[in-house]
Tab-separated table of N, CA, C and O in Angstrom:
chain	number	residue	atom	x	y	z
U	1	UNK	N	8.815	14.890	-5.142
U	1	UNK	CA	10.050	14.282	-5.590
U	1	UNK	C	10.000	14.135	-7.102
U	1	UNK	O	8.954	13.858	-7.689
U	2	UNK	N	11.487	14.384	-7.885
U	2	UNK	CA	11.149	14.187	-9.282
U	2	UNK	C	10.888	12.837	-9.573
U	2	UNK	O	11.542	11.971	-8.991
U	3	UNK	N	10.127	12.572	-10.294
U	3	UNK	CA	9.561	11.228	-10.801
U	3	UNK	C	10.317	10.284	-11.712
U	3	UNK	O	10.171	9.066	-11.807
U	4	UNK	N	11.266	11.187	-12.457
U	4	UNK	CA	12.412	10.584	-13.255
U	4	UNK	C	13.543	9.995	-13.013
U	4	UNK	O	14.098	9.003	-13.485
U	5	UNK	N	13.959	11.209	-11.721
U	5	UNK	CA	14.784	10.755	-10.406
U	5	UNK	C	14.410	9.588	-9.611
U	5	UNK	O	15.373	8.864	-9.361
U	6	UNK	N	13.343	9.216	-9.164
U	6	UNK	CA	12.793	8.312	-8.615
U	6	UNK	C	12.638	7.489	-8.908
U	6	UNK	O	12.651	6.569	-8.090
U	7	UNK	N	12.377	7.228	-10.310
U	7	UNK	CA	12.291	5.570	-11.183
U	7	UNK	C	13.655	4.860	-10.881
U	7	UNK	O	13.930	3.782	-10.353
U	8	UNK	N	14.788	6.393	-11.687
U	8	UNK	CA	16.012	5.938	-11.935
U	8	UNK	C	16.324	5.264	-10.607
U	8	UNK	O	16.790	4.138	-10.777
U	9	UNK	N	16.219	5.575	-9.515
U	9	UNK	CA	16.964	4.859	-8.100
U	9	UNK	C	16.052	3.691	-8.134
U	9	UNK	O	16.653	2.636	-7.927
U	10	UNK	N	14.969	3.588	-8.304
U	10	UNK	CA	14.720	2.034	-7.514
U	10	UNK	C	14.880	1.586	-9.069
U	10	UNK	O	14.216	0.551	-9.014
U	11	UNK	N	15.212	1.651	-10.097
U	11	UNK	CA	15.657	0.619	-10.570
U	11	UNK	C	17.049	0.246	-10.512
U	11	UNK	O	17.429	-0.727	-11.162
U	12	UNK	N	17.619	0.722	-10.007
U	12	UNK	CA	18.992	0.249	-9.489
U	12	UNK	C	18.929	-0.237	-8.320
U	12	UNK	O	20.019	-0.710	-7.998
U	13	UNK	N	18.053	-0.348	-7.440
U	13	UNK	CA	17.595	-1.271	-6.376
U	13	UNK	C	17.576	-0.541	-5.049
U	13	UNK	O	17.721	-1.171	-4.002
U	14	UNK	N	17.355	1.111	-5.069
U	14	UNK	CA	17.315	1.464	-3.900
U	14	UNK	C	16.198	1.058	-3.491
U	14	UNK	O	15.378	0.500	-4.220
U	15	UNK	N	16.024	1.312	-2.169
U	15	UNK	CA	14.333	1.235	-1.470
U	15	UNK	C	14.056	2.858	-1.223
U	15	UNK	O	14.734	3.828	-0.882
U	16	UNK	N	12.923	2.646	-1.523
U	16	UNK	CA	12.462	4.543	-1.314
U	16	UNK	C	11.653	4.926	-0.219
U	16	UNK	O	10.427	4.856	-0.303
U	17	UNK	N	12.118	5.248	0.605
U	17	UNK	CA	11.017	5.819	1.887
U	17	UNK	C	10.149	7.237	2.031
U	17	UNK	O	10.889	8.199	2.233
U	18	UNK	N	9.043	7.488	1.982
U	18	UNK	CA	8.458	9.168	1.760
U	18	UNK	C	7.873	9.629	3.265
U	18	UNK	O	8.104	9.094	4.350
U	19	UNK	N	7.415	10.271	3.104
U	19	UNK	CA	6.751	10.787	4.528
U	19	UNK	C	5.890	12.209	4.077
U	19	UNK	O	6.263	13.185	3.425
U	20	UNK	N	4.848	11.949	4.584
U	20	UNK	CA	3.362	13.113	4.052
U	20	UNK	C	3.098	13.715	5.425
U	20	UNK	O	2.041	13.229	5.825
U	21	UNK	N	3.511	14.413	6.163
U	21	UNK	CA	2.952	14.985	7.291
U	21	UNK	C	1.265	15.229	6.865
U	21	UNK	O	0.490	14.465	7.441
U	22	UNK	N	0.739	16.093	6.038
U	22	UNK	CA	-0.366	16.123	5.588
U	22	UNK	C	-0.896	15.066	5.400
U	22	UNK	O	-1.877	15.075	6.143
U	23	UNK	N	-0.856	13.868	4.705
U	23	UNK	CA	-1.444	12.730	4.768
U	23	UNK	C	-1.719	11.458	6.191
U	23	UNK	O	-2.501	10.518	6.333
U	24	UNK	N	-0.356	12.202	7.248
U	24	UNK	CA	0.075	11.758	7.958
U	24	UNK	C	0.514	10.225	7.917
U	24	UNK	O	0.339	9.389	8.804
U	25	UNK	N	1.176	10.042	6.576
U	25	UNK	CA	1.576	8.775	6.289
U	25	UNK	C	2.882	8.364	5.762
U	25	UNK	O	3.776	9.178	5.532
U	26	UNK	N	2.981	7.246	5.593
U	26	UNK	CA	5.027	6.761	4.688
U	26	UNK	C	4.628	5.746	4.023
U	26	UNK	O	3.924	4.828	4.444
U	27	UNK	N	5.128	5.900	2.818
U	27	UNK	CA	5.589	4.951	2.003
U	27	UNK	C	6.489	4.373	1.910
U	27	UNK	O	7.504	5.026	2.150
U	28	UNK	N	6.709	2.894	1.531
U	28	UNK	CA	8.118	2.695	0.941
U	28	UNK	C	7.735	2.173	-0.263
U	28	UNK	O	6.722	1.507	-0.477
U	29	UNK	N	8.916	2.628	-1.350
U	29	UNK	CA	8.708	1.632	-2.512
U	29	UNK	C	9.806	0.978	-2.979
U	29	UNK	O	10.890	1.519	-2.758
U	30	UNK	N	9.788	-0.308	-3.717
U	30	UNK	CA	10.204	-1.048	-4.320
U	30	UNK	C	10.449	-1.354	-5.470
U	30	UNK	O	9.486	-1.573	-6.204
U	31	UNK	N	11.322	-1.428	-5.814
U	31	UNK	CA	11.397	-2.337	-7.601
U	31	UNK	C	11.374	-3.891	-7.729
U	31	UNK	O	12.329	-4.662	-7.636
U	32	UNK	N	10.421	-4.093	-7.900
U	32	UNK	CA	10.034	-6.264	-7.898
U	32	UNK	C	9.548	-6.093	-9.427
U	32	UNK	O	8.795	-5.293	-9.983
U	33	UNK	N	10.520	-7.501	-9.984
U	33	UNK	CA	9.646	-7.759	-10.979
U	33	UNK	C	9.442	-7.167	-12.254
U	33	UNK	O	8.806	-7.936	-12.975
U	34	UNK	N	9.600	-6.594	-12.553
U	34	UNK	CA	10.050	-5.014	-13.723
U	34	UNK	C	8.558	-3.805	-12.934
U	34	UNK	O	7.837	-3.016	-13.545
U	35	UNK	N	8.577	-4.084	-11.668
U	35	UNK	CA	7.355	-3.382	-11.973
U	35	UNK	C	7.186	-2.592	-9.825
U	35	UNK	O	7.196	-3.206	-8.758
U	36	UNK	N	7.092	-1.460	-10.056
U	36	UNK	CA	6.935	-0.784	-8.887
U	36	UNK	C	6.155	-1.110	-7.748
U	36	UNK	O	4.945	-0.903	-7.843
U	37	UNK	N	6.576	-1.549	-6.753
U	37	UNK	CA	5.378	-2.087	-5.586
U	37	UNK	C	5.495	-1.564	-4.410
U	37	UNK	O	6.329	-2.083	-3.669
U	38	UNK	N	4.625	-0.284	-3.850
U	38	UNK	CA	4.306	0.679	-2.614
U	38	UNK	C	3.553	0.343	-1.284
U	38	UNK	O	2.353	0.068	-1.284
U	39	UNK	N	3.968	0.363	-0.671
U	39	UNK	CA	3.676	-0.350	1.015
U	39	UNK	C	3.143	1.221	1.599
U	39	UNK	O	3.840	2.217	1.408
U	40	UNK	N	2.056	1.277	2.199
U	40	UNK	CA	1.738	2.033	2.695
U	40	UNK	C	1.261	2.093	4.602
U	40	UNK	O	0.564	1.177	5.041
U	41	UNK	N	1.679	3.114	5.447
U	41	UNK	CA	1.805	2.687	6.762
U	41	UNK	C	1.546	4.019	7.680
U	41	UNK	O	2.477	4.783	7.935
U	42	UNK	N	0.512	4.191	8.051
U	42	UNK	CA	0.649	4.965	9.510
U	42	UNK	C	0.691	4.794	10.530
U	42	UNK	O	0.546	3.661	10.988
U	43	UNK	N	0.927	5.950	11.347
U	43	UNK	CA	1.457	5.895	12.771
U	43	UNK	C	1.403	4.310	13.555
U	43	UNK	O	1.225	3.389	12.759
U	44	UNK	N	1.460	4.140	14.177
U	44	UNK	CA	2.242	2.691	14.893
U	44	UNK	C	0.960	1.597	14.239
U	44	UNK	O	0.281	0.966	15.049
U	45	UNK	N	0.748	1.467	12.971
U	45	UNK	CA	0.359	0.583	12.608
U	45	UNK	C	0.684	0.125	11.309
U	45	UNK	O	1.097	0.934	10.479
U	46	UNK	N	0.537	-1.174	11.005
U	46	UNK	CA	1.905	-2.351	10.236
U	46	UNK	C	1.424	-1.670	8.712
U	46	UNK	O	0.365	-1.119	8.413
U	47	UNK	N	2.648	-1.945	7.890
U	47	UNK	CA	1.881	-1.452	6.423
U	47	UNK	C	1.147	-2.447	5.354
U	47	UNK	O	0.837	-3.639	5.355
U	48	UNK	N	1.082	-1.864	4.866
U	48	UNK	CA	0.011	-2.553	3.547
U	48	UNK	C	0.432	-2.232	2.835
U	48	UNK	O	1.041	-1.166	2.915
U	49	UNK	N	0.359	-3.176	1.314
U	49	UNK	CA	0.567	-2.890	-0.140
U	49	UNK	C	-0.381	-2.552	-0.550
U	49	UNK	O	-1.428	-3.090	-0.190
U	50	UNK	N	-0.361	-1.387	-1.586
U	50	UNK	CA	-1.439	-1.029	-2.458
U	50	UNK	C	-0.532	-0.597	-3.529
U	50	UNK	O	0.688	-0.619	-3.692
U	51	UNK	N	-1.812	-0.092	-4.377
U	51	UNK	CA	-1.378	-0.122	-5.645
U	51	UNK	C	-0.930	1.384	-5.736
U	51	UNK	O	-1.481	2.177	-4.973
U	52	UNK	N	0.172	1.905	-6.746
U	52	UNK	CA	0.315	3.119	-7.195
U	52	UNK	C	-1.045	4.020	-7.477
U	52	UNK	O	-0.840	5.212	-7.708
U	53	UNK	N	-1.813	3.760	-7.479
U	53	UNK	CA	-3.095	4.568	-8.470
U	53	UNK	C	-4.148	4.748	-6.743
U	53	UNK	O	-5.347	5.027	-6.723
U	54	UNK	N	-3.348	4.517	-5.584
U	54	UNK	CA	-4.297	4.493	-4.795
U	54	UNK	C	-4.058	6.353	-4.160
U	54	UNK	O	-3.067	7.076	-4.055
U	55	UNK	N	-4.915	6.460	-3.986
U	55	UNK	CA	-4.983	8.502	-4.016
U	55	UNK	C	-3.802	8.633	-3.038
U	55	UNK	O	-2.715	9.144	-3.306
U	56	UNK	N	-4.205	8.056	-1.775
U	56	UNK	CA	-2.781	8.363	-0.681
U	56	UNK	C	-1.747	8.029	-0.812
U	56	UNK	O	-0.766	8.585	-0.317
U	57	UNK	N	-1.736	6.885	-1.622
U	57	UNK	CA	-0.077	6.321	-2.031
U	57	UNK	C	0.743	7.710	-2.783
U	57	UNK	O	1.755	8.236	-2.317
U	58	UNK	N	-0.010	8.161	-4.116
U	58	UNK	CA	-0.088	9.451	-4.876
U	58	UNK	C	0.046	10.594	-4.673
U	58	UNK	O	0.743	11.335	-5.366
U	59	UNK	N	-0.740	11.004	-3.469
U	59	UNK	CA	-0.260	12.121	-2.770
U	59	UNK	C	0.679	12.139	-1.796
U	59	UNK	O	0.663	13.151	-1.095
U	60	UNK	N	1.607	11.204	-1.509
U	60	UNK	CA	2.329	10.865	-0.659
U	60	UNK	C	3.886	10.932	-2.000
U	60	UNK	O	4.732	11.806	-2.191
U	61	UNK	N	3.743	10.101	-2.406
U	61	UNK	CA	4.909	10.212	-4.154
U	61	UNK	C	5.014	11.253	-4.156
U	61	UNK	O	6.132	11.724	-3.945
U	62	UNK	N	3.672	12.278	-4.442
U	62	UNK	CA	4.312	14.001	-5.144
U	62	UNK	C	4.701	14.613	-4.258
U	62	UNK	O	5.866	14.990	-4.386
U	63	UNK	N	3.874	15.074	-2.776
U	63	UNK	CA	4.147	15.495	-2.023
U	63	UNK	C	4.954	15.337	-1.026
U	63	UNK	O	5.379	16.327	-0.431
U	64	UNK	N	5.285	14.159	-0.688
U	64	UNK	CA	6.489	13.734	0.385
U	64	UNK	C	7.762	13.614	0.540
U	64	UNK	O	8.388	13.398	-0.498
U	65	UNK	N	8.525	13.707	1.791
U	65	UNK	CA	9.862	14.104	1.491
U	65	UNK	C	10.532	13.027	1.804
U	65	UNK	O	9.929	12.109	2.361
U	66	UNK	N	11.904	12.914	1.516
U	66	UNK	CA	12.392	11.752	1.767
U	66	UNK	C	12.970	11.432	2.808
U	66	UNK	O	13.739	12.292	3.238
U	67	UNK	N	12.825	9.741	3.856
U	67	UNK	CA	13.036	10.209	5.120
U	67	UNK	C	14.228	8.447	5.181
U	67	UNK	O	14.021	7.382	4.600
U	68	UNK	N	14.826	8.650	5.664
U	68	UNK	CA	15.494	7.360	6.437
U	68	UNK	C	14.296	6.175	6.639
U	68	UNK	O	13.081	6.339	6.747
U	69	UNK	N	15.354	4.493	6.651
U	69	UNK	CA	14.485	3.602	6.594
U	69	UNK	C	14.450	3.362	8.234
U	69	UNK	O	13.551	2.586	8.562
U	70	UNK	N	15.143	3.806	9.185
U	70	UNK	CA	14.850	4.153	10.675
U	70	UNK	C	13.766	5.104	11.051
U	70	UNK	O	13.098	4.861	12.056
U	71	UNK	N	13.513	6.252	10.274
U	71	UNK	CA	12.157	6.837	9.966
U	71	UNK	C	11.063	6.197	9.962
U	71	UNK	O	10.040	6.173	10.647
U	72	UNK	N	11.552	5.568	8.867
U	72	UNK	CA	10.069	4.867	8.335
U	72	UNK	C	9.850	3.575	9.583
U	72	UNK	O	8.702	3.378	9.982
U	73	UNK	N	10.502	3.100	9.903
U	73	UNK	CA	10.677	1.570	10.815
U	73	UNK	C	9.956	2.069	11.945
U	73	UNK	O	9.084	1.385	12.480
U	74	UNK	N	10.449	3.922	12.591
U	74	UNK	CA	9.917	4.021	13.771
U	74	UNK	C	8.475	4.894	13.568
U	74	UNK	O	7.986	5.535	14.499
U	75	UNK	N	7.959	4.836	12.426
U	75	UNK	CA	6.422	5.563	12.205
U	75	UNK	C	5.744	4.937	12.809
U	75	UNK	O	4.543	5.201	12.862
């Protein structure tokens, strides 16, 4: 996903949902705070926050496509 594109929406307050078949994982991210915050979650188990700089969060950002928050809800 472009990265420029991507700032621009969640700072206007979208929520961003990804999906890594390869990683076999989803993200969502957030804009809190002036500052980006990524929930990370696989298959039927609850997500976690981590940080941007965490490798799977990362390879999930570049590589993943964008999926519905019913997507992401039913991972």
């Amino acid at each position: 996903m472009n990265q420029k594109i991507l700032q621009k929406r969640l700072q206007v307050g979208e929520i961003i949902y990804l999906l890594d078949d390869f990683e076999e994982a989803v993200v969502r991210l957030v804009y809190e705070d002036d500052r980006t915050k990524s929930f990370l979650k696989h298959r039927g188990r609850k997500e976690i926050e981590l940080p941007q700089s965490n490798e799977t969060i990362c390879n999930v950002i570049l590589g993943g496509k964008e999926i519905s928050k019913y997507e992401y809800d039913s991972y």
